[in-house]
Coordinates of C-alpha atoms in Angstrom, one line a residue:
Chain A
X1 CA 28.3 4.3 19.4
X2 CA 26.1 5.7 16.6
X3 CA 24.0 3.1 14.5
X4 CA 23.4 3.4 10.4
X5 CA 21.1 0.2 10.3
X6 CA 18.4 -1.8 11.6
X7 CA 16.2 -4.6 10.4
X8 CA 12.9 -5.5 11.2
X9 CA 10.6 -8.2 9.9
X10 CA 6.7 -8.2 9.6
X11 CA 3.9 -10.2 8.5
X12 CA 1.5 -8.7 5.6
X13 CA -2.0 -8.0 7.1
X14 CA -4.6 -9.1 5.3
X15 CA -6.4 -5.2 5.6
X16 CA -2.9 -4.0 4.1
X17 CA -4.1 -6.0 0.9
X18 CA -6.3 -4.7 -2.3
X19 CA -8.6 -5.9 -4.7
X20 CA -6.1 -6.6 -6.7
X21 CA -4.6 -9.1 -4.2
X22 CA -1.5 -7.2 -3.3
X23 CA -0.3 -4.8 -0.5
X24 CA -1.8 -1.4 -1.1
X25 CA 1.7 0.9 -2.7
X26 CA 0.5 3.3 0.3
X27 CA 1.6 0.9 3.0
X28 CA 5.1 0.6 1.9
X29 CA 5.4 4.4 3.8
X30 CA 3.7 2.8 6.7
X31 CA 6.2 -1.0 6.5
X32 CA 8.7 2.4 6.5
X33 CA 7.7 4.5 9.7
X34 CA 7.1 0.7 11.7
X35 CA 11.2 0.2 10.8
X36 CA 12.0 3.5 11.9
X37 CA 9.9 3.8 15.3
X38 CA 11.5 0.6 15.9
X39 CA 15.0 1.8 15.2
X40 CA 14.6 4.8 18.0
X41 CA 12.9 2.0 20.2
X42 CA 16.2 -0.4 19.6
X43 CA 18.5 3.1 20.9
X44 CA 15.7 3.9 23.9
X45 CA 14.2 6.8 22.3
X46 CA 10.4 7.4 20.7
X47 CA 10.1 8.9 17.6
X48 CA 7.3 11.1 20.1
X49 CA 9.3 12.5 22.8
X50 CA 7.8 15.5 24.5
X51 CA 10.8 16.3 26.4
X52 CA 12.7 17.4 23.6
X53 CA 9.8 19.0 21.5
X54 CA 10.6 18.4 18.5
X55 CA 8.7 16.2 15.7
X56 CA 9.9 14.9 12.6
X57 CA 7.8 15.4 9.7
X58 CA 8.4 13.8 6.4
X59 CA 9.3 16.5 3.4
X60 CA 9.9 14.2 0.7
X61 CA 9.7 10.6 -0.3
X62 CA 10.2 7.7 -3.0
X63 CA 9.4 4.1 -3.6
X64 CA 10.0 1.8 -6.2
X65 CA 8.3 -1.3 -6.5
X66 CA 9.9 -4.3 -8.7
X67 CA 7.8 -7.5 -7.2
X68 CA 4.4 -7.3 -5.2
X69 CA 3.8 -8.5 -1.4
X70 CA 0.8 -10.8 -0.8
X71 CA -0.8 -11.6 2.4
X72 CA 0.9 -13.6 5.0
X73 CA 4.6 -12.8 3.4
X74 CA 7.4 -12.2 5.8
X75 CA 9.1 -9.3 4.7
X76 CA 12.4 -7.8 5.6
X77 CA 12.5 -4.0 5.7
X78 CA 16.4 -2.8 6.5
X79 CA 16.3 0.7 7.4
X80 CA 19.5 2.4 6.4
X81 CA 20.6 6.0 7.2
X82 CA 21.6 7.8 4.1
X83 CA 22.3 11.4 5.1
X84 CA 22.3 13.7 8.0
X85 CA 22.4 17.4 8.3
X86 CA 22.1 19.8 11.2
X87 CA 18.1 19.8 10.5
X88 CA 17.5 16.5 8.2
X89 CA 17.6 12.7 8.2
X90 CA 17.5 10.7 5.4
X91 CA 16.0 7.2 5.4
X92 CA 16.7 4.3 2.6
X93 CA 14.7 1.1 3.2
X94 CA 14.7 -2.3 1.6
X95 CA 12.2 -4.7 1.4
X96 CA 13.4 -8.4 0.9
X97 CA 11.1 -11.2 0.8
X98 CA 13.0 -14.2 0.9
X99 CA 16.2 -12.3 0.1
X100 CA 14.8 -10.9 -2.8
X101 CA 14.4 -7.4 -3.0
X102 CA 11.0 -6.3 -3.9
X103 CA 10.7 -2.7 -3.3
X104 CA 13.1 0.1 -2.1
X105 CA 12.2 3.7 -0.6
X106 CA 13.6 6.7 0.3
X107 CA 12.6 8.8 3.1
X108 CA 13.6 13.0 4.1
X109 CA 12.6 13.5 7.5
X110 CA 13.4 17.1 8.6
X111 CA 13.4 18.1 12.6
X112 CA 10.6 20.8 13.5
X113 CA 10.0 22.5 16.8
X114 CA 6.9 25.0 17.4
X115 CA 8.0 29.0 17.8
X116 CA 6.5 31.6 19.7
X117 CA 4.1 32.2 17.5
X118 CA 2.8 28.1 17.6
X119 CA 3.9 27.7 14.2
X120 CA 5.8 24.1 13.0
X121 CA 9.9 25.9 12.4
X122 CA 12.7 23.9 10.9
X123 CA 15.2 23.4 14.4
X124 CA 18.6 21.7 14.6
X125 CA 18.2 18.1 15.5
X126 CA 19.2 17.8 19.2
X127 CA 22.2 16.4 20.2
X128 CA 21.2 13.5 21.6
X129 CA 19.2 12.3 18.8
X130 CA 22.1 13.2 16.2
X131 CA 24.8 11.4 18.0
X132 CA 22.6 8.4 17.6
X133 CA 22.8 7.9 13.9
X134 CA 25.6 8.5 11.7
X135 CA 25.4 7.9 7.6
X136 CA 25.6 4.3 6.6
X137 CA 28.9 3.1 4.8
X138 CA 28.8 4.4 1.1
X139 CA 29.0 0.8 -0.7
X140 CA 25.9 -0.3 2.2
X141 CA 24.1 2.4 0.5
X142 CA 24.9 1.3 -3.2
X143 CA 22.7 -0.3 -5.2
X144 CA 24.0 -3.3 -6.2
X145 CA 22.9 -5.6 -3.4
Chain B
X1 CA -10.3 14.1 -28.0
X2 CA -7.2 13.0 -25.3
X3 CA -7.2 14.6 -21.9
X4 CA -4.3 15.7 -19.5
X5 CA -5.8 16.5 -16.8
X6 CA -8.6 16.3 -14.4
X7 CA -8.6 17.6 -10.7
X8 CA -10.9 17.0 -7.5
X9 CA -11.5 18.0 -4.7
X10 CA -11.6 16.5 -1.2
X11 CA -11.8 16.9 2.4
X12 CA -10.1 15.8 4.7
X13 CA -11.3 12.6 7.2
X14 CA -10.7 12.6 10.8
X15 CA -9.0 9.0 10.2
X16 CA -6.7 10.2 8.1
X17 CA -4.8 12.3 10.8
X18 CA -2.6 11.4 12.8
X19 CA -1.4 12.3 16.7
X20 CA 0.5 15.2 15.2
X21 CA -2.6 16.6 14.3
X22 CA -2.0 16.7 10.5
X23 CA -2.9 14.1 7.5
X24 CA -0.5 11.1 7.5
X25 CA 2.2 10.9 4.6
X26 CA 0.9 7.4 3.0
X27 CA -2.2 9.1 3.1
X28 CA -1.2 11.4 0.3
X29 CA -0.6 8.2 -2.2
X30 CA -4.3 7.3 -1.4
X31 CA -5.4 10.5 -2.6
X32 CA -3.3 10.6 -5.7
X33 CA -5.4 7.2 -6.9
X34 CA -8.7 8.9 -6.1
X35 CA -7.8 11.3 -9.1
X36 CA -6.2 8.6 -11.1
X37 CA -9.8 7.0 -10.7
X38 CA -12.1 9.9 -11.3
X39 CA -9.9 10.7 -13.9
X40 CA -10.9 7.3 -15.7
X41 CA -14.2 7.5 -14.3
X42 CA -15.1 11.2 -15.8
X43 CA -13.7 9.4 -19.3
X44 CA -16.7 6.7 -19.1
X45 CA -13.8 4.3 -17.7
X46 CA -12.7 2.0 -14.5
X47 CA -9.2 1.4 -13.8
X48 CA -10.5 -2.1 -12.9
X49 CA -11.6 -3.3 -16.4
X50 CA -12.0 -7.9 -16.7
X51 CA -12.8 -7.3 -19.9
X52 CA -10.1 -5.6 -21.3
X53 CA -8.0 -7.6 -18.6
X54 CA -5.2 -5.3 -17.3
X55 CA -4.3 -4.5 -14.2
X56 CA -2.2 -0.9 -13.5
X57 CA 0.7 -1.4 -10.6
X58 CA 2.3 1.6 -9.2
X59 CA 6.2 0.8 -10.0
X60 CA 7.8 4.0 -8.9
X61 CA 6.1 7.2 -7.0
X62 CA 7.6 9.9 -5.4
X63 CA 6.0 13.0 -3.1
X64 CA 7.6 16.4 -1.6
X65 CA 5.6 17.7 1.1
X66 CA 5.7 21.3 1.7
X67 CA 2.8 22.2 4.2
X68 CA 0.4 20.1 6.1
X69 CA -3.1 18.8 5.7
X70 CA -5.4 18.9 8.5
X71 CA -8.6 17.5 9.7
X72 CA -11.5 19.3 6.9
X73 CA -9.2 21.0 4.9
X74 CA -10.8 20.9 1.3
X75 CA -7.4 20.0 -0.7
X76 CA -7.4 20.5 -5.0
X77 CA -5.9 17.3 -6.5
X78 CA -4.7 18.6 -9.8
X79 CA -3.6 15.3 -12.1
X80 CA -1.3 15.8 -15.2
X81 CA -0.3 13.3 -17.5
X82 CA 3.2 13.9 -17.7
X83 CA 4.5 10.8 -19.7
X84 CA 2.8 8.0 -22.1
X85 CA 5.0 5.1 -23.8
X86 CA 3.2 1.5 -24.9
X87 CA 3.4 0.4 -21.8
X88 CA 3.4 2.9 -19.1
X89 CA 2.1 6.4 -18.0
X90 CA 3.4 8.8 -15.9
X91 CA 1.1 11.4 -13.4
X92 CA 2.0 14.4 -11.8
X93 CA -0.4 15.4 -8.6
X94 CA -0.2 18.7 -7.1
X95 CA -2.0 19.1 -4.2
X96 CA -3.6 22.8 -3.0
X97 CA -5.4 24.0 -0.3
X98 CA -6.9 27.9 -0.9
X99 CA -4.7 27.9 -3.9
X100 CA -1.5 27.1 -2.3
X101 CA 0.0 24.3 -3.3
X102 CA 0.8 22.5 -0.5
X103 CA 2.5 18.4 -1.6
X104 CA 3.2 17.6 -5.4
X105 CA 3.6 14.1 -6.0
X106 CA 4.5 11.8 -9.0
X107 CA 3.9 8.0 -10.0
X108 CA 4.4 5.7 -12.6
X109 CA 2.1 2.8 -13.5
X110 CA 2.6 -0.3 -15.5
X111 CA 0.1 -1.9 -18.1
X112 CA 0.3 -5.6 -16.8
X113 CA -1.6 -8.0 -18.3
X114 CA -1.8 -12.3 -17.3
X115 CA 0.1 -14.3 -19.3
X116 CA -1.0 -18.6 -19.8
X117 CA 1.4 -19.3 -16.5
X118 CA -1.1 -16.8 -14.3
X119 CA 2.2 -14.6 -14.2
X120 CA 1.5 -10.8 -14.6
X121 CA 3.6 -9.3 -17.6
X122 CA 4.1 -5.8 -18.9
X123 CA 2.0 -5.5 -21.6
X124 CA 1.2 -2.7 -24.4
X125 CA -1.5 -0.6 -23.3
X126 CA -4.7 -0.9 -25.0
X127 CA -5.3 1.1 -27.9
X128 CA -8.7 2.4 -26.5
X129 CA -7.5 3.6 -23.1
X130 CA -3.9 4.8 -24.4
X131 CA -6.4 6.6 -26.8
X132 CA -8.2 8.7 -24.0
X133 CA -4.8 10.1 -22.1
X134 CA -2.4 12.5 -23.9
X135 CA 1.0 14.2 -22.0
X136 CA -0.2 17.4 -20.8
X137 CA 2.1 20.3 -22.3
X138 CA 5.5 21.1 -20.9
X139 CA 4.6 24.2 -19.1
X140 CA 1.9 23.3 -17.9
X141 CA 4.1 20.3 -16.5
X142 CA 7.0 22.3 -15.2
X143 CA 7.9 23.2 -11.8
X144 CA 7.2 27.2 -11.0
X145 CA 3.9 27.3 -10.5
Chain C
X1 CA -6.7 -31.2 19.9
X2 CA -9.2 -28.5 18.9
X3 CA -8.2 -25.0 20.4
X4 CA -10.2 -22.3 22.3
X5 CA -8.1 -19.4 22.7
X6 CA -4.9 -17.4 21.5
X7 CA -3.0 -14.5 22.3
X8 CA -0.8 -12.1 20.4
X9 CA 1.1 -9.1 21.6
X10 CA 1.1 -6.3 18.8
X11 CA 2.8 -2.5 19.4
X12 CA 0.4 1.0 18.4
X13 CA 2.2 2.3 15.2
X14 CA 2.0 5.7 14.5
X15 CA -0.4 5.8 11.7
X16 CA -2.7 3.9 13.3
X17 CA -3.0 7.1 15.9
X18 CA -5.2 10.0 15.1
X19 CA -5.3 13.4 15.7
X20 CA -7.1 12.9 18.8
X21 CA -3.6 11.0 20.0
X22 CA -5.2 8.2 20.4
X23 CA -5.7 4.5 18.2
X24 CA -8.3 5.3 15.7
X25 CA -11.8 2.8 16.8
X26 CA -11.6 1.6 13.4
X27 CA -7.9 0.2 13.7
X28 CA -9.3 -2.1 16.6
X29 CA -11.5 -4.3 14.1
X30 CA -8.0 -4.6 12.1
X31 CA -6.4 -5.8 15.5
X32 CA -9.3 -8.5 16.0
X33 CA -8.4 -10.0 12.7
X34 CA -4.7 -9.7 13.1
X35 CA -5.3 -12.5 16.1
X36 CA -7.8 -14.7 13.7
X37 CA -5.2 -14.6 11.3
X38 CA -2.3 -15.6 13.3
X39 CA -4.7 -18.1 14.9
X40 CA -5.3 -20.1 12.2
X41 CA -1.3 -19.8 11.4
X42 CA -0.8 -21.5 14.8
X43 CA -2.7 -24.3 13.6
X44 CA -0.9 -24.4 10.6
X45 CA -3.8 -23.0 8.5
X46 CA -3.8 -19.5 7.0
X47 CA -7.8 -17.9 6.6
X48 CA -6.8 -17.6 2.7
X49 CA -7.2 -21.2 1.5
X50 CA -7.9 -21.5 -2.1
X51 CA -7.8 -25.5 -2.1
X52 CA -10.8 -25.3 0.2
X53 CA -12.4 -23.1 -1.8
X54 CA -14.2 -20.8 1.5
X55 CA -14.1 -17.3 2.1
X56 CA -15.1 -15.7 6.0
X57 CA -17.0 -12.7 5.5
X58 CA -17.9 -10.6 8.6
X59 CA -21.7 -10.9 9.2
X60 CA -21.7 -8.8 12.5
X61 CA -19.3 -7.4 15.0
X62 CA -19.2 -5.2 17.9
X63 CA -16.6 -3.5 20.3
X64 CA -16.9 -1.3 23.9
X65 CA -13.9 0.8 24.3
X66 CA -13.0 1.5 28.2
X67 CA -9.9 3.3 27.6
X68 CA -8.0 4.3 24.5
X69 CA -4.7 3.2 23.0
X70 CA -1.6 5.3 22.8
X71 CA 0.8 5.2 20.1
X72 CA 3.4 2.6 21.3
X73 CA 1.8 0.9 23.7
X74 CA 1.9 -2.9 23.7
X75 CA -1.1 -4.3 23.5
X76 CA -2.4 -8.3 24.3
X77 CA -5.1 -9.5 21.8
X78 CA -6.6 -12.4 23.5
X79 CA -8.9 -14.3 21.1
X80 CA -11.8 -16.2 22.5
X81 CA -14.0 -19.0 20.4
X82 CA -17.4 -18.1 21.5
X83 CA -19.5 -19.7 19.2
X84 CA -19.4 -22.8 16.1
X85 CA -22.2 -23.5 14.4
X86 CA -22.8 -25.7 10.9
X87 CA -22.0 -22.4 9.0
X88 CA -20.8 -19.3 11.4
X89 CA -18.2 -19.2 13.9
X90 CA -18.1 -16.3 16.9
X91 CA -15.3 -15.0 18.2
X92 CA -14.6 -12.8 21.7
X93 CA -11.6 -10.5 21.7
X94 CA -10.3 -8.8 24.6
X95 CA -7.7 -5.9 24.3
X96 CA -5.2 -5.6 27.7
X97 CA -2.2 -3.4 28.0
X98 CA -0.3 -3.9 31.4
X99 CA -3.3 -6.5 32.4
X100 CA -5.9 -3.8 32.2
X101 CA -8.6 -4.7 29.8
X102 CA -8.9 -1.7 27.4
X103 CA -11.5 -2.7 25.1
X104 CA -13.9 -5.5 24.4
X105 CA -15.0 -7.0 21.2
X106 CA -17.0 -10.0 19.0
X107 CA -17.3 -11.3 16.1
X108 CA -18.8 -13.1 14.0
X109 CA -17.8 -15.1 10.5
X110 CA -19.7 -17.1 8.1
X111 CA -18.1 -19.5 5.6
X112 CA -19.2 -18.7 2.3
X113 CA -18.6 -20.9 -0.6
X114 CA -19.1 -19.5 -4.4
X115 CA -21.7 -21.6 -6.3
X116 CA -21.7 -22.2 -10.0
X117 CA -23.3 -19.0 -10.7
X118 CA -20.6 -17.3 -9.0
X119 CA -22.3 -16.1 -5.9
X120 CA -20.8 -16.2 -2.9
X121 CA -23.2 -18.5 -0.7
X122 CA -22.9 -19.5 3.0
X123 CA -21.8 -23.2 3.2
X124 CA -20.8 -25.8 5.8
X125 CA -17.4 -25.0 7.1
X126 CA -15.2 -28.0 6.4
X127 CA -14.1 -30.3 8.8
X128 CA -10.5 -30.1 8.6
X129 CA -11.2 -26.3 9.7
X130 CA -14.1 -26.9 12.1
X131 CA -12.3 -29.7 14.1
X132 CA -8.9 -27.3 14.8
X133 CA -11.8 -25.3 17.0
X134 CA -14.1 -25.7 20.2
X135 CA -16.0 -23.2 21.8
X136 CA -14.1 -21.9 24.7
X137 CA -15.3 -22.8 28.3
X138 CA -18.4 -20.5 29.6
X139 CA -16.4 -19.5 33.0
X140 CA -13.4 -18.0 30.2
X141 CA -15.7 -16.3 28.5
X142 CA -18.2 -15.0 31.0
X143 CA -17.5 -11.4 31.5
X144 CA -15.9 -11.1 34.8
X145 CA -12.5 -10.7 34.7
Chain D
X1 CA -34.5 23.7 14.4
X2 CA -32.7 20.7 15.7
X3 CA -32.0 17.7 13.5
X4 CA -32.3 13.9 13.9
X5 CA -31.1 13.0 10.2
X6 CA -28.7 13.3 7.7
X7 CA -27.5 11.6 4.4
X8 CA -24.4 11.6 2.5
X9 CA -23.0 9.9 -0.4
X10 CA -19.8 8.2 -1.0
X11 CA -17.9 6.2 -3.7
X12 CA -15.9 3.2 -3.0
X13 CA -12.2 3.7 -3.1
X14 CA -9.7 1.1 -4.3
X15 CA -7.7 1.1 -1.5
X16 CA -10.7 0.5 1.2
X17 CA -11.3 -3.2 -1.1
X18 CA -8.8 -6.0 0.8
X19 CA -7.7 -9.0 -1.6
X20 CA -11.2 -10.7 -1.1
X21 CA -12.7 -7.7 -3.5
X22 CA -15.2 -6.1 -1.0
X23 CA -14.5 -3.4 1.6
X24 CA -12.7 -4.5 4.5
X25 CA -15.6 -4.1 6.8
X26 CA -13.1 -1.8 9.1
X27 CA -13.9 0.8 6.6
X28 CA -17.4 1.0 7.5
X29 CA -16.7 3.0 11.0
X30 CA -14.9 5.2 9.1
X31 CA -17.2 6.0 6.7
X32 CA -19.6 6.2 10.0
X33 CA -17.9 8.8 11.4
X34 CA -17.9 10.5 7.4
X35 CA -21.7 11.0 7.8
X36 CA -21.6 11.9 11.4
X37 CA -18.9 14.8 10.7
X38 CA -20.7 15.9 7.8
X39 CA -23.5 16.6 10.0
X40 CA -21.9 18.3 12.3
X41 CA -20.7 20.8 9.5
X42 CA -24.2 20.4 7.7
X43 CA -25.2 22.4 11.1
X44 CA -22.4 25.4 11.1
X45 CA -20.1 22.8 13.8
X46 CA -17.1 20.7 13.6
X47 CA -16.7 17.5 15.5
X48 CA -13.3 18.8 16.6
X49 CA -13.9 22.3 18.6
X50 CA -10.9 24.1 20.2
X51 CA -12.9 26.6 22.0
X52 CA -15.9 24.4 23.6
X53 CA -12.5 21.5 24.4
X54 CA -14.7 18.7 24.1
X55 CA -14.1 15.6 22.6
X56 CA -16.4 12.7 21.6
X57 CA -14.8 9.6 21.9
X58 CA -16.5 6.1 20.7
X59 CA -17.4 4.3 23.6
X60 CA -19.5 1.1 21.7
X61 CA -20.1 0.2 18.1
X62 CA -21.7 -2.3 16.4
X63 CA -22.6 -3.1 12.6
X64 CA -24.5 -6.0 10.7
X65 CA -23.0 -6.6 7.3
X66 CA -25.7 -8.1 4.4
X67 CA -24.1 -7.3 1.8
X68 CA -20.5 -6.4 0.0
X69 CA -19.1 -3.6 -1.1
X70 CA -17.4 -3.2 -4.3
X71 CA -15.1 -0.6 -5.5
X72 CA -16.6 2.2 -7.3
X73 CA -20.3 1.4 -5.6
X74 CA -22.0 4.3 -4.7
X75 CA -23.4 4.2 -1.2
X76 CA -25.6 6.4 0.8
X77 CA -24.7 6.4 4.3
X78 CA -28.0 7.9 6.1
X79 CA -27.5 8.9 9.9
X80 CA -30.2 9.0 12.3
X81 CA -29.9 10.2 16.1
X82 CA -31.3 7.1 17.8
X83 CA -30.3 8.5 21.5
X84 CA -29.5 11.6 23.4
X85 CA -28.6 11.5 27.0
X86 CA -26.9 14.4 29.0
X87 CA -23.7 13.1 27.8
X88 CA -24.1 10.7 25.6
X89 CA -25.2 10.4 21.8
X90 CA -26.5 6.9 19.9
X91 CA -26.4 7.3 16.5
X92 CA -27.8 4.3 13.9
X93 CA -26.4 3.8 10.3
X94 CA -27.8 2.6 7.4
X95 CA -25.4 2.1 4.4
X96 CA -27.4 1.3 1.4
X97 CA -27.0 1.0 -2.4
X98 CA -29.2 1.3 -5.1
X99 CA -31.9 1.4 -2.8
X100 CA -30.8 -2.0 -0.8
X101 CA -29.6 -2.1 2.6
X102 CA -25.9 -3.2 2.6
X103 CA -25.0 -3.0 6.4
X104 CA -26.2 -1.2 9.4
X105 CA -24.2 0.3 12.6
X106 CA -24.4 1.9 15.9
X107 CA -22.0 4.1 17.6
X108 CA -22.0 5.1 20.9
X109 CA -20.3 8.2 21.6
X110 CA -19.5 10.2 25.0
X111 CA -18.7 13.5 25.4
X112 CA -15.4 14.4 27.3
X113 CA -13.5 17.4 28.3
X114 CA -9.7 17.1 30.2
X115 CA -10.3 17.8 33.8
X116 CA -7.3 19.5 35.9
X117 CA -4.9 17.2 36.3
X118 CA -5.0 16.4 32.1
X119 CA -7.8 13.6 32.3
X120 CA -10.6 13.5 30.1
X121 CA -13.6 12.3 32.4
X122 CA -16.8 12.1 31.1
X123 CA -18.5 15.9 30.5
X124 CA -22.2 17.3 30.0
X125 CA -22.7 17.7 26.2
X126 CA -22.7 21.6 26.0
X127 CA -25.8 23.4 25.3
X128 CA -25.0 24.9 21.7
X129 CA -24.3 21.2 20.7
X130 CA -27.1 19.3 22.2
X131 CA -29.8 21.7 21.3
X132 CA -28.5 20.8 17.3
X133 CA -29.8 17.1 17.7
X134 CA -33.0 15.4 18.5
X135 CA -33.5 11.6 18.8
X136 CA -35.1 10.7 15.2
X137 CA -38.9 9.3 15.5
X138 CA -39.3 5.4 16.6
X139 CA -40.9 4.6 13.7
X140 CA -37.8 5.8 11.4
X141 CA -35.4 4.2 13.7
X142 CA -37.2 1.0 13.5
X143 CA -36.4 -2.4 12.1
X144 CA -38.2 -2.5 8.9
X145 CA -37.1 -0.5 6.4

């Protein structure tokens, strides 16, 4: 059975805050990665797994923010998966704080694999990785939630 | 005289790898706000100003990564001013190592300002700072370089 | 009942990793507050208390690292009270994964207070803070075990 | 000619301020390890060398915090060999700006190589590394400056 969601919940960390007493914007990518480690982790799998020698670097990304996180909030962050390909994932995430929606990303993974020659290549996404995730459900992807 | 553009350069820190031997994603945001800040900085400015009393929140950014970043690399930060209205702005980064551009990344900041209920509000961007920042031209702003 | 100890669990994130594939020594000082923190949350305080008016700097800290952290592992932050005086409060923490102690650290916190000039000034930590802590027995936090 | 000093400069970054509007005293082992590998390269060397396969992991670490941080302080973050053992460096850190000692650190460091079966065990410093250092003079290394 292939997943398209998961939800995880976290505290803000007082070192994830700035002097302008709000999360830092960079550590809505990180709030991102900790929801999608934990998604492989849910499935049994490691985003590191050197079995399969592959690694998943990021090639593009977006957030936008509409209300700030302070320290101590409890914040949502549902991982959707938005598209697959034979060589790409792609990641949306929301971040709810009290059901409110406060910020929402986007995330293109790509699967690499080191050649011959040492060098990072762009490599179909093994098939036990892809059979794990399929595309969430085209209104769960919509925006007006 | 308005300016569109400043660059700097920087290497990169061990702490800013990761275990896959290249410069963290989120990273890429923090370096984006080192130009924003020299950028103010080499204009006899702060991006933290009391007196003036704004603050500048990131509301939407976006990055495509194209190579990695890794431990000492000297990487270019080239910021362009890509859009200006009363109460936002709008930066392009591009990012190059040995003249290769290697991540190009864009935000958006808000002019916020504290209203009498201690709430922060979008606010019209002071006349002296919207004075120093001008859109840089559209080539210069466009993709094929 | 004042307390003398508390433990959290907390899983290595990625980013938190560095190119050397192991948890970067810097992230452990941000693991020794995440404990404080969640401390005083188990007491039904948070460290951020504007009512009270006090602020915990860091004044001095230390940490021995026997063996380093790899992404994923679960780590136990047990948090020690070592010390309590008028002003300053010290703290032992000691990092296990699968019951092995991994690294060893202390703190120490003073509470400032900002005085009508606006300086931030050491000051009596108030009671209803002081009395939710006791220094934890000598045999706990003697270094044998 | 082998050195015992070395000083660099460094201006405070937004994101290293936390919501109490100082640097989050984490980021002063990383800015540590910003003077130490800037001395390394001061000297023709990188702290991360493929072909001699050591490593240097941080084995102990203190530092003494006087004063804050703000953003956009300039410190000078002067390094001084305090120890030198056959595999083994000390090195003492004195952050200081305008003149006045902020903070001061110590790191530890041990020099490691993977053995056979993939372990890194404890290693002799190699030659064309420890002849680069000497341990500064007792009077520099001491208290009172």
């Amino acid at each position: 059975m292939a997943e398209h969601e998961y939800i995880i919940k976290r505290r803000v960390e007082f070192n994830e805050t700035d002097m302008a007493g709000i999360v830092h914007y960079s550590n809505f990518f990180r709030y991102m990665e900790y929801a999608e480690h934990a998604f492989f982790r849910s499935l049994g799998r490691s985003i590191v797994n050197r079995e399969l020698g592959v690694g998943w670097p990021r090639v593009h990304c977006t957030c936008d923010f509409k209300h700030p996180l302070m320290f101590e909030d409890e914040v949502e962050i549902h991982m959707l998966i938005s598209a697959k390909t034979r060589k790409t994932m792609g990641y949306q995430f929301r971040f709810r704080r009290d059901g409110t929606e406060v910020a929402r990303g986007n995330v293109t993974v790509v699967c690499v694999r080191r050649n011959e020659a040492g060098e990072m290549k762009s490599a179909r996404i093994p098939e036990e990785i892809a059979d794990l995730f399929e595309v969430a459900p085209a209104d769960k992807l919509a925006d007006n939630i």
